[in-house]
Amino acid sequence: MSFIVAVMLLTVTTAVACALPGTFLVLRGQSMLVDGLSHAVLPGIVIGAIISGSAHSPLMTIIATLCGLVVVIGADKLKRTGLLTGDANQGVIFPALFALGVLLLSTSLAGVHICANTVLVGDLNLMALETEHLVWAGLDFGPRMMWVLIGVVALNAAFMVVTYRVLQSATFDRDFAKVSGMPVKIVDITFMILVALTVVTAFNVAGAILVIALMVVPAATAVLFSRSLISVIVNSLVIAVVSGLTGFLVAWYADVPTTPMMAFVDGFIFCAVMVAEVFYRKAIRAGRSRGAEEKSAEMSQFLAVTRDTAKKIDVGDLRA
């Protein structure tokens, strides 16, 4: 498999893997949870890499996912104590864990290669080059990381299909979902596990910073013009794929980093859609206003004609 094809496939799988859970994070108002998770999993990634001796081992993924999940649950418990207000728990815990991960990265990983730049913004091209390719019967089926991400996409998609009704109810009316006896708590925990798993698997490609954009921006863009939950999901996937491929092609010809360009294209599409939506809504309101004015003018004309006709009628003739 050629390098360009490998990078394009890795781009698409990363974009789709991040966009699927990102849809419900945006609709639930939990977008910044991705920011917290991307910071919280770094110590787990480093510790997992130290134990397994590799930055791409399944053990590292499991340890980092569990670390992120434990930290998110712990932060939620801390918030429930009332000792911290608002989202101060995220501001206290997650940056401290990210700093711990950076310290571990700089002091304990002499034998394990994890680039500090990759930690921040990822390196999609490096993943396509360095990770082992899946070869079967003499055929190259692409980087193993791509197949790991395909597995994550399958898990996310299967979870959403199976729990769609509960996710929908819990997203838009959580109290109704609880009263109806839906397993909201179980679904929430499973969803958080999948979000943490997605962040960890996309970490090498997107880094701790840009994974936020890949998860949040496509869904936030789709929400601007979509009219149903299904359309939000589909549109966010389309936007994620288009922005990913566009970002890669622009980065390839401009000789700039791929993942930052993907995030930039995501942001550009969001701004363009937002501006278009603003003008569209203004045009709709203006059209409705003109329609109301025309109806008002027609009614006034009708009443005037009615009054003129009434004046011309001979009252005597009516009595006869």
PDB file of C-alpha atoms in Angstrom:
ATOM      1  CA  MET A   1       0.000   0.000   0.000  1.00  0.00           C
ATOM      2  CA  SER A   2       1.364   3.410  -0.972  1.00  0.00           C
ATOM      3  CA  PHE A   3       2.114   6.033   1.643  1.00  0.00           C
ATOM      4  CA  ILE A   4      -0.547   8.473   0.392  1.00  0.00           C
ATOM      5  CA  VAL A   5      -3.285   5.818   0.407  1.00  0.00           C
ATOM      6  CA  ALA A   6      -2.244   4.673   3.887  1.00  0.00           C
ATOM      7  CA  VAL A   7      -2.369   8.223   5.254  1.00  0.00           C
ATOM      8  CA  MET A   8      -5.730   8.938   3.601  1.00  0.00           C
ATOM      9  CA  LEU A   9      -7.269   5.770   5.043  1.00  0.00           C
ATOM     10  CA  LEU A  10      -5.792   6.535   8.454  1.00  0.00           C
ATOM     11  CA  THR A  11      -7.214  10.062   8.171  1.00  0.00           C
ATOM     12  CA  VAL A  12     -10.723   8.820   7.385  1.00  0.00           C
ATOM     13  CA  THR A  13     -10.765   6.199  10.142  1.00  0.00           C
ATOM     14  CA  THR A  14      -9.472   8.700  12.714  1.00  0.00           C
ATOM     15  CA  ALA A  15     -12.032  11.321  11.679  1.00  0.00           C
ATOM     16  CA  VAL A  16     -14.951   8.867  11.815  1.00  0.00           C
ATOM     17  CA  ALA A  17     -13.805   7.300  15.095  1.00  0.00           C
ATOM     18  CA  CYS A  18     -13.700  10.735  16.750  1.00  0.00           C
ATOM     19  CA  ALA A  19     -16.883  12.116  15.165  1.00  0.00           C
ATOM     20  CA  LEU A  20     -19.212   9.305  16.283  1.00  0.00           C
ATOM     21  CA  PRO A  21     -18.996   9.839  20.073  1.00  0.00           C
ATOM     22  CA  GLY A  22     -18.399  13.551  19.515  1.00  0.00           C
ATOM     23  CA  THR A  23     -21.982  13.944  18.303  1.00  0.00           C
ATOM     24  CA  PHE A  24     -23.495  12.978  21.648  1.00  0.00           C
ATOM     25  CA  LEU A  25     -20.838  14.860  23.620  1.00  0.00           C
ATOM     26  CA  VAL A  26     -21.832  18.080  21.831  1.00  0.00           C
ATOM     27  CA  LEU A  27     -25.574  17.460  22.183  1.00  0.00           C
ATOM     28  CA  ARG A  28     -25.130  16.698  25.897  1.00  0.00           C
ATOM     29  CA  GLY A  29     -23.077  19.841  26.493  1.00  0.00           C
ATOM     30  CA  GLN A  30     -20.019  17.760  27.444  1.00  0.00           C
ATOM     31  CA  SER A  31     -17.650  18.953  24.731  1.00  0.00           C
ATOM     32  CA  MET A  32     -14.892  19.961  27.126  1.00  0.00           C
ATOM     33  CA  LEU A  33     -14.938  16.496  28.656  1.00  0.00           C
ATOM     34  CA  VAL A  34     -12.767  15.526  25.683  1.00  0.00           C
ATOM     35  CA  ASP A  35     -10.250  18.156  26.764  1.00  0.00           C
ATOM     36  CA  GLY A  36     -10.159  16.696  30.251  1.00  0.00           C
ATOM     37  CA  LEU A  37      -9.862  13.135  28.989  1.00  0.00           C
ATOM     38  CA  SER A  38      -7.079  13.955  26.543  1.00  0.00           C
ATOM     39  CA  HIS A  39      -5.101  15.404  29.456  1.00  0.00           C
ATOM     40  CA  ALA A  40      -6.023  12.674  31.923  1.00  0.00           C
ATOM     41  CA  VAL A  41      -4.998   9.743  29.735  1.00  0.00           C
ATOM     42  CA  LEU A  42      -1.419  10.973  29.230  1.00  0.00           C
ATOM     43  CA  PRO A  43      -0.085   9.516  32.520  1.00  0.00           C
ATOM     44  CA  GLY A  44      -1.838   6.251  31.664  1.00  0.00           C
ATOM     45  CA  ILE A  45      -0.255   6.226  28.207  1.00  0.00           C
ATOM     46  CA  VAL A  46       3.199   6.842  29.662  1.00  0.00           C
ATOM     47  CA  ILE A  47       2.804   4.253  32.441  1.00  0.00           C
ATOM     48  CA  GLY A  48       1.365   1.735  29.979  1.00  0.00           C
ATOM     49  CA  ALA A  49       4.290   2.347  27.626  1.00  0.00           C
ATOM     50  CA  ILE A  50       6.768   1.890  30.489  1.00  0.00           C
ATOM     51  CA  ILE A  51       5.178  -1.419  31.517  1.00  0.00           C
ATOM     52  CA  SER A  52       4.695  -2.823  28.017  1.00  0.00           C
ATOM     53  CA  GLY A  53       7.829  -1.303  26.493  1.00  0.00           C
ATOM     54  CA  SER A  54       5.902   0.008  23.481  1.00  0.00           C
ATOM     55  CA  ALA A  55       3.809   3.068  22.712  1.00  0.00           C
ATOM     56  CA  HIS A  56       1.472   1.017  20.509  1.00  0.00           C
ATOM     57  CA  SER A  57       0.785  -2.092  22.599  1.00  0.00           C
ATOM     58  CA  PRO A  58      -2.755  -3.196  23.567  1.00  0.00           C
ATOM     59  CA  LEU A  59      -1.715  -3.127  27.229  1.00  0.00           C
ATOM     60  CA  MET A  60      -0.877   0.561  26.942  1.00  0.00           C
ATOM     61  CA  THR A  61      -4.299   1.236  25.424  1.00  0.00           C
ATOM     62  CA  ILE A  62      -6.084  -0.646  28.218  1.00  0.00           C
ATOM     63  CA  ILE A  63      -4.139   1.081  31.011  1.00  0.00           C
ATOM     64  CA  ALA A  64      -4.605   4.543  29.489  1.00  0.00           C
ATOM     65  CA  THR A  65      -8.342   3.977  28.944  1.00  0.00           C
ATOM     66  CA  LEU A  66      -8.843   2.814  32.531  1.00  0.00           C
ATOM     67  CA  CYS A  67      -6.812   5.770  33.785  1.00  0.00           C
ATOM     68  CA  GLY A  68      -8.969   8.220  31.870  1.00  0.00           C
ATOM     69  CA  LEU A  69     -12.182   6.565  33.039  1.00  0.00           C
ATOM     70  CA  VAL A  70     -11.129   6.514  36.703  1.00  0.00           C
ATOM     71  CA  VAL A  71     -10.098  10.160  36.579  1.00  0.00           C
ATOM     72  CA  VAL A  72     -13.371  11.281  34.953  1.00  0.00           C
ATOM     73  CA  ILE A  73     -15.443   9.367  37.521  1.00  0.00           C
ATOM     74  CA  GLY A  74     -13.275  10.754  40.330  1.00  0.00           C
ATOM     75  CA  ALA A  75     -13.672  14.299  39.039  1.00  0.00           C
ATOM     76  CA  ASP A  76     -17.442  13.823  38.907  1.00  0.00           C
ATOM     77  CA  LYS A  77     -17.463  12.543  42.509  1.00  0.00           C
ATOM     78  CA  LEU A  78     -15.368  15.538  43.588  1.00  0.00           C
ATOM     79  CA  LYS A  79     -17.835  17.888  41.924  1.00  0.00           C
ATOM     80  CA  ARG A  80     -20.736  16.238  43.746  1.00  0.00           C
ATOM     81  CA  THR A  81     -19.115  16.986  47.124  1.00  0.00           C
ATOM     82  CA  GLY A  82     -19.805  20.682  46.593  1.00  0.00           C
ATOM     83  CA  LEU A  83     -16.251  21.641  47.537  1.00  0.00           C
ATOM     84  CA  LEU A  84     -15.675  22.988  44.025  1.00  0.00           C
ATOM     85  CA  THR A  85     -18.139  24.988  41.960  1.00  0.00           C
ATOM     86  CA  GLY A  86     -18.804  24.814  38.238  1.00  0.00           C
ATOM     87  CA  ASP A  87     -16.118  23.048  36.241  1.00  0.00           C
ATOM     88  CA  ALA A  88     -13.308  23.944  38.651  1.00  0.00           C
ATOM     89  CA  ASN A  89     -12.706  20.231  39.196  1.00  0.00           C
ATOM     90  CA  GLN A  90     -11.560  19.932  35.586  1.00  0.00           C
ATOM     91  CA  GLY A  91      -9.322  22.971  35.923  1.00  0.00           C
ATOM     92  CA  VAL A  92      -7.651  21.488  39.006  1.00  0.00           C
ATOM     93  CA  ILE A  93      -7.327  17.795  38.165  1.00  0.00           C
ATOM     94  CA  PHE A  94      -6.772  17.467  34.428  1.00  0.00           C
ATOM     95  CA  PRO A  95      -3.892  19.957  33.941  1.00  0.00           C
ATOM     96  CA  ALA A  96      -2.116  18.449  36.956  1.00  0.00           C
ATOM     97  CA  LEU A  97      -2.383  14.974  35.418  1.00  0.00           C
ATOM     98  CA  PHE A  98      -1.183  16.260  32.063  1.00  0.00           C
ATOM     99  CA  ALA A  99       1.825  17.832  33.790  1.00  0.00           C
ATOM    100  CA  LEU A 100       2.483  14.520  35.550  1.00  0.00           C
ATOM    101  CA  GLY A 101       2.415  12.751  32.197  1.00  0.00           C
ATOM    102  CA  VAL A 102       4.886  15.238  30.700  1.00  0.00           C
ATOM    103  CA  LEU A 103       7.223  14.781  33.696  1.00  0.00           C
ATOM    104  CA  LEU A 104       7.072  11.001  33.367  1.00  0.00           C
ATOM    105  CA  LEU A 105       7.628  11.333  29.634  1.00  0.00           C
ATOM    106  CA  SER A 106      10.761  13.423  30.088  1.00  0.00           C
ATOM    107  CA  THR A 107      12.342  11.320  32.842  1.00  0.00           C
ATOM    108  CA  SER A 108      11.288   7.698  32.599  1.00  0.00           C
ATOM    109  CA  LEU A 109      11.066   6.745  28.945  1.00  0.00           C
ATOM    110  CA  ALA A 110      14.649   6.485  27.756  1.00  0.00           C
ATOM    111  CA  GLY A 111      13.865   3.191  26.045  1.00  0.00           C
ATOM    112  CA  VAL A 112      10.399   4.024  24.674  1.00  0.00           C
ATOM    113  CA  HIS A 113       9.944   6.479  21.825  1.00  0.00           C
ATOM    114  CA  ILE A 114       7.133   8.965  22.475  1.00  0.00           C
ATOM    115  CA  CYS A 115       7.806  12.354  20.916  1.00  0.00           C
ATOM    116  CA  ALA A 116       6.695  15.373  22.953  1.00  0.00           C
ATOM    117  CA  ASN A 117       5.354  17.015  19.786  1.00  0.00           C
ATOM    118  CA  THR A 118       3.270  13.917  19.084  1.00  0.00           C
ATOM    119  CA  VAL A 119       1.817  14.170  22.587  1.00  0.00           C
ATOM    120  CA  LEU A 120       0.527  17.667  21.814  1.00  0.00           C
ATOM    121  CA  VAL A 121      -0.607  17.570  18.173  1.00  0.00           C
ATOM    122  CA  GLY A 122       0.000  13.997  17.019  1.00  0.00           C
ATOM    123  CA  ASP A 123       1.666  12.899  13.802  1.00  0.00           C
ATOM    124  CA  LEU A 124      -0.554  11.122  11.326  1.00  0.00           C
ATOM    125  CA  ASN A 125       2.196  10.738   8.719  1.00  0.00           C
ATOM    126  CA  LEU A 126       4.529   9.173  11.275  1.00  0.00           C
ATOM    127  CA  MET A 127       1.860   6.657  12.271  1.00  0.00           C
ATOM    128  CA  ALA A 128       1.460   5.628   8.632  1.00  0.00           C
ATOM    129  CA  LEU A 129       5.225   5.175   8.289  1.00  0.00           C
ATOM    130  CA  GLU A 130       6.365   3.771  11.620  1.00  0.00           C
ATOM    131  CA  THR A 131       3.573   1.492  12.769  1.00  0.00           C
ATOM    132  CA  GLU A 132       3.675  -2.074  11.513  1.00  0.00           C
ATOM    133  CA  HIS A 133       1.509  -2.804   8.485  1.00  0.00           C
ATOM    134  CA  LEU A 134      -0.964  -5.669   8.371  1.00  0.00           C
ATOM    135  CA  VAL A 135       0.242  -8.077   5.683  1.00  0.00           C
ATOM    136  CA  TRP A 136      -1.676 -11.207   4.672  1.00  0.00           C
ATOM    137  CA  ALA A 137      -0.985 -13.476   1.705  1.00  0.00           C
ATOM    138  CA  GLY A 138       1.615 -11.021   0.482  1.00  0.00           C
ATOM    139  CA  LEU A 139      -0.867  -8.137   0.405  1.00  0.00           C
ATOM    140  CA  ASP A 140      -0.380  -4.948   2.406  1.00  0.00           C
ATOM    141  CA  PHE A 141      -3.644  -3.967   4.120  1.00  0.00           C
ATOM    142  CA  GLY A 142      -2.320  -0.776   5.663  1.00  0.00           C
ATOM    143  CA  PRO A 143      -1.029   0.293   9.081  1.00  0.00           C
ATOM    144  CA  ARG A 144      -2.140  -1.722  12.095  1.00  0.00           C
ATOM    145  CA  MET A 145      -3.144   1.546  13.761  1.00  0.00           C
ATOM    146  CA  MET A 146      -5.748   2.019  11.028  1.00  0.00           C
ATOM    147  CA  TRP A 147      -7.279  -1.367  11.823  1.00  0.00           C
ATOM    148  CA  VAL A 148      -7.278  -0.560  15.528  1.00  0.00           C
ATOM    149  CA  LEU A 149      -9.214   2.616  14.725  1.00  0.00           C
ATOM    150  CA  ILE A 150     -11.585   0.647  12.482  1.00  0.00           C
ATOM    151  CA  GLY A 151     -12.256  -1.599  15.465  1.00  0.00           C
ATOM    152  CA  VAL A 152     -13.008   1.476  17.581  1.00  0.00           C
ATOM    153  CA  VAL A 153     -15.365   2.761  14.872  1.00  0.00           C
ATOM    154  CA  ALA A 154     -17.167  -0.598  14.881  1.00  0.00           C
ATOM    155  CA  LEU A 155     -17.485  -0.553  18.680  1.00  0.00           C
ATOM    156  CA  ASN A 156     -18.827   3.018  18.705  1.00  0.00           C
ATOM    157  CA  ALA A 157     -21.274   2.318  15.886  1.00  0.00           C
ATOM    158  CA  ALA A 158     -22.527  -0.921  17.456  1.00  0.00           C
ATOM    159  CA  PHE A 159     -23.000   0.781  20.819  1.00  0.00           C
ATOM    160  CA  MET A 160     -24.994   3.628  19.272  1.00  0.00           C
ATOM    161  CA  VAL A 161     -27.204   1.263  17.293  1.00  0.00           C
ATOM    162  CA  VAL A 162     -27.955  -0.952  20.299  1.00  0.00           C
ATOM    163  CA  THR A 163     -28.512   1.890  22.796  1.00  0.00           C
ATOM    164  CA  TYR A 164     -29.872   4.521  20.391  1.00  0.00           C
ATOM    165  CA  ARG A 165     -33.220   4.913  22.149  1.00  0.00           C
ATOM    166  CA  VAL A 166     -31.609   5.285  25.586  1.00  0.00           C
ATOM    167  CA  LEU A 167     -28.935   7.667  24.280  1.00  0.00           C
ATOM    168  CA  GLN A 168     -31.556   9.804  22.572  1.00  0.00           C
ATOM    169  CA  SER A 169     -33.801   9.989  25.636  1.00  0.00           C
ATOM    170  CA  ALA A 170     -30.935  10.600  28.073  1.00  0.00           C
ATOM    171  CA  THR A 171     -29.504  13.312  25.824  1.00  0.00           C
ATOM    172  CA  PHE A 172     -32.674  15.366  25.391  1.00  0.00           C
ATOM    173  CA  ASP A 173     -34.714  14.473  28.513  1.00  0.00           C
ATOM    174  CA  ARG A 174     -32.625  12.702  31.141  1.00  0.00           C
ATOM    175  CA  ASP A 175     -35.341  12.778  33.816  1.00  0.00           C
ATOM    176  CA  PHE A 176     -37.827  11.113  31.469  1.00  0.00           C
ATOM    177  CA  ALA A 177     -35.281   8.401  30.647  1.00  0.00           C
ATOM    178  CA  LYS A 178     -34.713   7.677  34.345  1.00  0.00           C
ATOM    179  CA  VAL A 179     -38.430   7.656  35.187  1.00  0.00           C
ATOM    180  CA  SER A 180     -39.066   5.324  32.249  1.00  0.00           C
ATOM    181  CA  GLY A 181     -36.702   2.785  33.780  1.00  0.00           C
ATOM    182  CA  MET A 182     -34.040   3.032  31.092  1.00  0.00           C
ATOM    183  CA  PRO A 183     -30.509   1.899  32.097  1.00  0.00           C
ATOM    184  CA  VAL A 184     -29.144   5.437  31.907  1.00  0.00           C
ATOM    185  CA  LYS A 185     -26.283   4.879  34.363  1.00  0.00           C
ATOM    186  CA  ILE A 186     -24.989   1.775  32.598  1.00  0.00           C
ATOM    187  CA  VAL A 187     -25.208   3.460  29.209  1.00  0.00           C
ATOM    188  CA  ASP A 188     -23.404   6.548  30.532  1.00  0.00           C
ATOM    189  CA  ILE A 189     -20.526   4.499  31.958  1.00  0.00           C
ATOM    190  CA  THR A 190     -20.215   2.463  28.760  1.00  0.00           C
ATOM    191  CA  PHE A 191     -20.277   5.652  26.715  1.00  0.00           C
ATOM    192  CA  MET A 192     -17.499   7.163  28.835  1.00  0.00           C
ATOM    193  CA  ILE A 193     -15.412   4.008  28.376  1.00  0.00           C
ATOM    194  CA  LEU A 194     -15.799   4.277  24.604  1.00  0.00           C
ATOM    195  CA  VAL A 195     -14.967   7.996  24.637  1.00  0.00           C
ATOM    196  CA  ALA A 196     -11.821   7.292  26.672  1.00  0.00           C
ATOM    197  CA  LEU A 197     -10.889   4.413  24.346  1.00  0.00           C
ATOM    198  CA  THR A 198     -11.379   6.649  21.305  1.00  0.00           C
ATOM    199  CA  VAL A 199      -9.229   9.412  22.788  1.00  0.00           C
ATOM    200  CA  VAL A 200      -6.450   6.939  23.614  1.00  0.00           C
ATOM    201  CA  THR A 201      -6.421   5.254  20.190  1.00  0.00           C
ATOM    202  CA  ALA A 202      -6.510   8.616  18.388  1.00  0.00           C
ATOM    203  CA  PHE A 203      -3.843  10.059  20.694  1.00  0.00           C
ATOM    204  CA  ASN A 204      -0.846   9.157  18.515  1.00  0.00           C
ATOM    205  CA  VAL A 205      -2.588  10.554  15.444  1.00  0.00           C
ATOM    206  CA  ALA A 206      -4.206  13.695  16.866  1.00  0.00           C
ATOM    207  CA  GLY A 207      -2.404  14.366  20.153  1.00  0.00           C
ATOM    208  CA  ALA A 208      -3.862  15.768  23.355  1.00  0.00           C
ATOM    209  CA  ILE A 209      -4.847  19.106  21.823  1.00  0.00           C
ATOM    210  CA  LEU A 210      -6.157  18.408  18.335  1.00  0.00           C
ATOM    211  CA  VAL A 211      -8.248  15.374  19.303  1.00  0.00           C
ATOM    212  CA  ILE A 212     -10.647  17.917  20.826  1.00  0.00           C
ATOM    213  CA  ALA A 213     -11.177  19.527  17.421  1.00  0.00           C
ATOM    214  CA  LEU A 214     -11.661  16.203  15.649  1.00  0.00           C
ATOM    215  CA  MET A 215     -14.308  15.138  18.165  1.00  0.00           C
ATOM    216  CA  VAL A 216     -16.184  18.371  18.763  1.00  0.00           C
ATOM    217  CA  VAL A 217     -16.061  20.577  15.650  1.00  0.00           C
ATOM    218  CA  PRO A 218     -17.758  18.263  13.081  1.00  0.00           C
ATOM    219  CA  ALA A 219     -20.693  17.656  15.437  1.00  0.00           C
ATOM    220  CA  ALA A 220     -20.910  21.340  16.393  1.00  0.00           C
ATOM    221  CA  THR A 221     -21.008  22.214  12.686  1.00  0.00           C
ATOM    222  CA  ALA A 222     -23.700  19.629  11.937  1.00  0.00           C
ATOM    223  CA  VAL A 223     -25.892  20.925  14.774  1.00  0.00           C
ATOM    224  CA  LEU A 224     -26.056  24.332  13.065  1.00  0.00           C
ATOM    225  CA  PHE A 225     -28.106  23.121  10.111  1.00  0.00           C
ATOM    226  CA  SER A 226     -29.408  19.632  10.948  1.00  0.00           C
ATOM    227  CA  ARG A 227     -33.027  19.106  11.973  1.00  0.00           C
ATOM    228  CA  SER A 228     -32.940  15.636  13.555  1.00  0.00           C
ATOM    229  CA  LEU A 229     -30.583  13.460  15.571  1.00  0.00           C
ATOM    230  CA  ILE A 230     -29.962  11.087  12.669  1.00  0.00           C
ATOM    231  CA  SER A 231     -29.114  13.991  10.369  1.00  0.00           C
ATOM    232  CA  VAL A 232     -26.723  15.408  12.992  1.00  0.00           C
ATOM    233  CA  ILE A 233     -24.878  12.073  13.157  1.00  0.00           C
ATOM    234  CA  VAL A 234     -24.727  11.617   9.379  1.00  0.00           C
ATOM    235  CA  ASN A 235     -23.743  15.224   8.670  1.00  0.00           C
ATOM    236  CA  SER A 236     -21.035  15.196  11.337  1.00  0.00           C
ATOM    237  CA  LEU A 237     -19.523  12.064   9.772  1.00  0.00           C
ATOM    238  CA  VAL A 238     -19.599  13.640   6.312  1.00  0.00           C
ATOM    239  CA  ILE A 239     -18.000  16.837   7.614  1.00  0.00           C
ATOM    240  CA  ALA A 240     -15.348  14.847   9.482  1.00  0.00           C
ATOM    241  CA  VAL A 241     -14.380  12.852   6.381  1.00  0.00           C
ATOM    242  CA  VAL A 242     -14.414  15.870   4.046  1.00  0.00           C
ATOM    243  CA  SER A 243     -12.391  18.050   6.409  1.00  0.00           C
ATOM    244  CA  GLY A 244      -9.954  15.199   7.084  1.00  0.00           C
ATOM    245  CA  LEU A 245      -9.249  14.475   3.426  1.00  0.00           C
ATOM    246  CA  THR A 246      -9.158  18.167   2.524  1.00  0.00           C
ATOM    247  CA  GLY A 247      -6.787  18.877   5.389  1.00  0.00           C
ATOM    248  CA  PHE A 248      -4.500  16.039   4.336  1.00  0.00           C
ATOM    249  CA  LEU A 249      -4.392  17.124   0.676  1.00  0.00           C
ATOM    250  CA  VAL A 250      -3.742  20.775   1.554  1.00  0.00           C
ATOM    251  CA  ALA A 251      -1.047  19.750   4.034  1.00  0.00           C
ATOM    252  CA  TRP A 252       0.532  17.421   1.474  1.00  0.00           C
ATOM    253  CA  TYR A 253       0.849  20.101  -1.218  1.00  0.00           C
ATOM    254  CA  ALA A 254       1.675  22.931   1.213  1.00  0.00           C
ATOM    255  CA  ASP A 255       4.234  20.787   3.083  1.00  0.00           C
ATOM    256  CA  VAL A 256       2.761  21.490   6.521  1.00  0.00           C
ATOM    257  CA  PRO A 257       1.737  19.147   9.402  1.00  0.00           C
ATOM    258  CA  THR A 258      -1.334  17.091   8.526  1.00  0.00           C
ATOM    259  CA  THR A 259      -3.296  16.929  11.786  1.00  0.00           C
ATOM    260  CA  PRO A 260      -3.175  20.690  12.522  1.00  0.00           C
ATOM    261  CA  MET A 261      -4.365  21.343   8.964  1.00  0.00           C
ATOM    262  CA  MET A 262      -7.247  18.896   9.489  1.00  0.00           C
ATOM    263  CA  ALA A 263      -8.263  20.795  12.623  1.00  0.00           C
ATOM    264  CA  PHE A 264      -7.931  24.118  10.783  1.00  0.00           C
ATOM    265  CA  VAL A 265     -10.171  22.922   7.945  1.00  0.00           C
ATOM    266  CA  ASP A 266     -12.685  21.733  10.556  1.00  0.00           C
ATOM    267  CA  GLY A 267     -12.713  25.217  12.066  1.00  0.00           C
ATOM    268  CA  PHE A 268     -12.951  26.885   8.649  1.00  0.00           C
ATOM    269  CA  ILE A 269     -15.960  24.749   7.681  1.00  0.00           C
ATOM    270  CA  PHE A 270     -17.619  25.562  11.005  1.00  0.00           C
ATOM    271  CA  CYS A 271     -17.160  29.317  10.467  1.00  0.00           C
ATOM    272  CA  ALA A 272     -18.409  29.101   6.871  1.00  0.00           C
ATOM    273  CA  VAL A 273     -21.509  27.114   7.854  1.00  0.00           C
ATOM    274  CA  MET A 274     -22.220  29.437  10.778  1.00  0.00           C
ATOM    275  CA  VAL A 275     -22.059  32.539   8.556  1.00  0.00           C
ATOM    276  CA  ALA A 276     -24.222  30.862   5.900  1.00  0.00           C
ATOM    277  CA  GLU A 277     -26.749  29.782   8.539  1.00  0.00           C
ATOM    278  CA  VAL A 278     -26.958  33.319   9.951  1.00  0.00           C
ATOM    279  CA  PHE A 279     -27.694  34.797   6.508  1.00  0.00           C
ATOM    280  CA  TYR A 280     -30.145  31.987   5.740  1.00  0.00           C
ATOM    281  CA  ARG A 281     -32.112  32.613   8.924  1.00  0.00           C
ATOM    282  CA  LYS A 282     -32.140  36.348   8.250  1.00  0.00           C
ATOM    283  CA  ALA A 283     -33.474  35.676   4.750  1.00  0.00           C
ATOM    284  CA  ILE A 284     -36.172  33.380   6.155  1.00  0.00           C
ATOM    285  CA  ARG A 285     -37.234  36.006   8.706  1.00  0.00           C
ATOM    286  CA  ALA A 286     -37.241  38.704   6.026  1.00  0.00           C
ATOM    287  CA  GLY A 287     -39.375  36.507   3.770  1.00  0.00           C
ATOM    288  CA  ARG A 288     -41.846  35.831   6.566  1.00  0.00           C
ATOM    289  CA  SER A 289     -41.979  39.530   7.365  1.00  0.00           C
ATOM    290  CA  ARG A 290     -42.708  40.402   3.723  1.00  0.00           C
ATOM    291  CA  GLY A 291     -45.357  37.697   3.587  1.00  0.00           C
ATOM    292  CA  ALA A 292     -47.030  39.062   6.720  1.00  0.00           C
ATOM    293  CA  GLU A 293     -46.959  42.595   5.300  1.00  0.00           C
ATOM    294  CA  GLU A 294     -48.498  41.419   2.023  1.00  0.00           C
ATOM    295  CA  LYS A 295     -51.261  39.555   3.866  1.00  0.00           C
ATOM    296  CA  SER A 296     -51.909  42.614   6.013  1.00  0.00           C
ATOM    297  CA  ALA A 297     -52.132  44.810   2.912  1.00  0.00           C
ATOM    298  CA  GLU A 298     -54.526  42.361   1.236  1.00  0.00           C
ATOM    299  CA  MET A 299     -56.728  42.281   4.330  1.00  0.00           C
ATOM    300  CA  SER A 300     -56.776  46.083   4.543  1.00  0.00           C
ATOM    301  CA  GLN A 301     -57.722  46.294   0.871  1.00  0.00           C
ATOM    302  CA  PHE A 302     -60.488  43.724   1.358  1.00  0.00           C
ATOM    303  CA  LEU A 303     -61.934  45.634   4.324  1.00  0.00           C
ATOM    304  CA  ALA A 304     -61.806  48.897   2.388  1.00  0.00           C
ATOM    305  CA  VAL A 305     -63.664  47.353  -0.562  1.00  0.00           C
ATOM    306  CA  THR A 306     -66.226  45.860   1.820  1.00  0.00           C
ATOM    307  CA  ARG A 307     -66.865  49.232   3.442  1.00  0.00           C
ATOM    308  CA  ASP A 308     -67.245  50.941   0.062  1.00  0.00           C
ATOM    309  CA  THR A 309     -69.663  48.274  -1.107  1.00  0.00           C
ATOM    310  CA  ALA A 310     -71.731  48.583   2.074  1.00  0.00           C
ATOM    311  CA  LYS A 311     -72.054  52.328   1.591  1.00  0.00           C
ATOM    312  CA  LYS A 312     -73.381  51.868  -1.937  1.00  0.00           C
ATOM    313  CA  ILE A 313     -76.133  49.485  -0.885  1.00  0.00           C
ATOM    314  CA  ASP A 314     -79.562  51.137  -0.598  1.00  0.00           C
ATOM    315  CA  VAL A 315     -80.817  50.556   2.905  1.00  0.00           C
ATOM    316  CA  GLY A 316     -84.376  50.914   1.634  1.00  0.00           C
ATOM    317  CA  ASP A 317     -83.886  48.089  -0.790  1.00  0.00           C
ATOM    318  CA  LEU A 318     -82.686  45.910   2.062  1.00  0.00           C
ATOM    319  CA  ARG A 319     -85.867  46.644   4.049  1.00  0.00           C
ATOM    320  CA  ALA A 320     -88.032  45.762   1.065  1.00  0.00           C
TER     321      ALA A 320
END
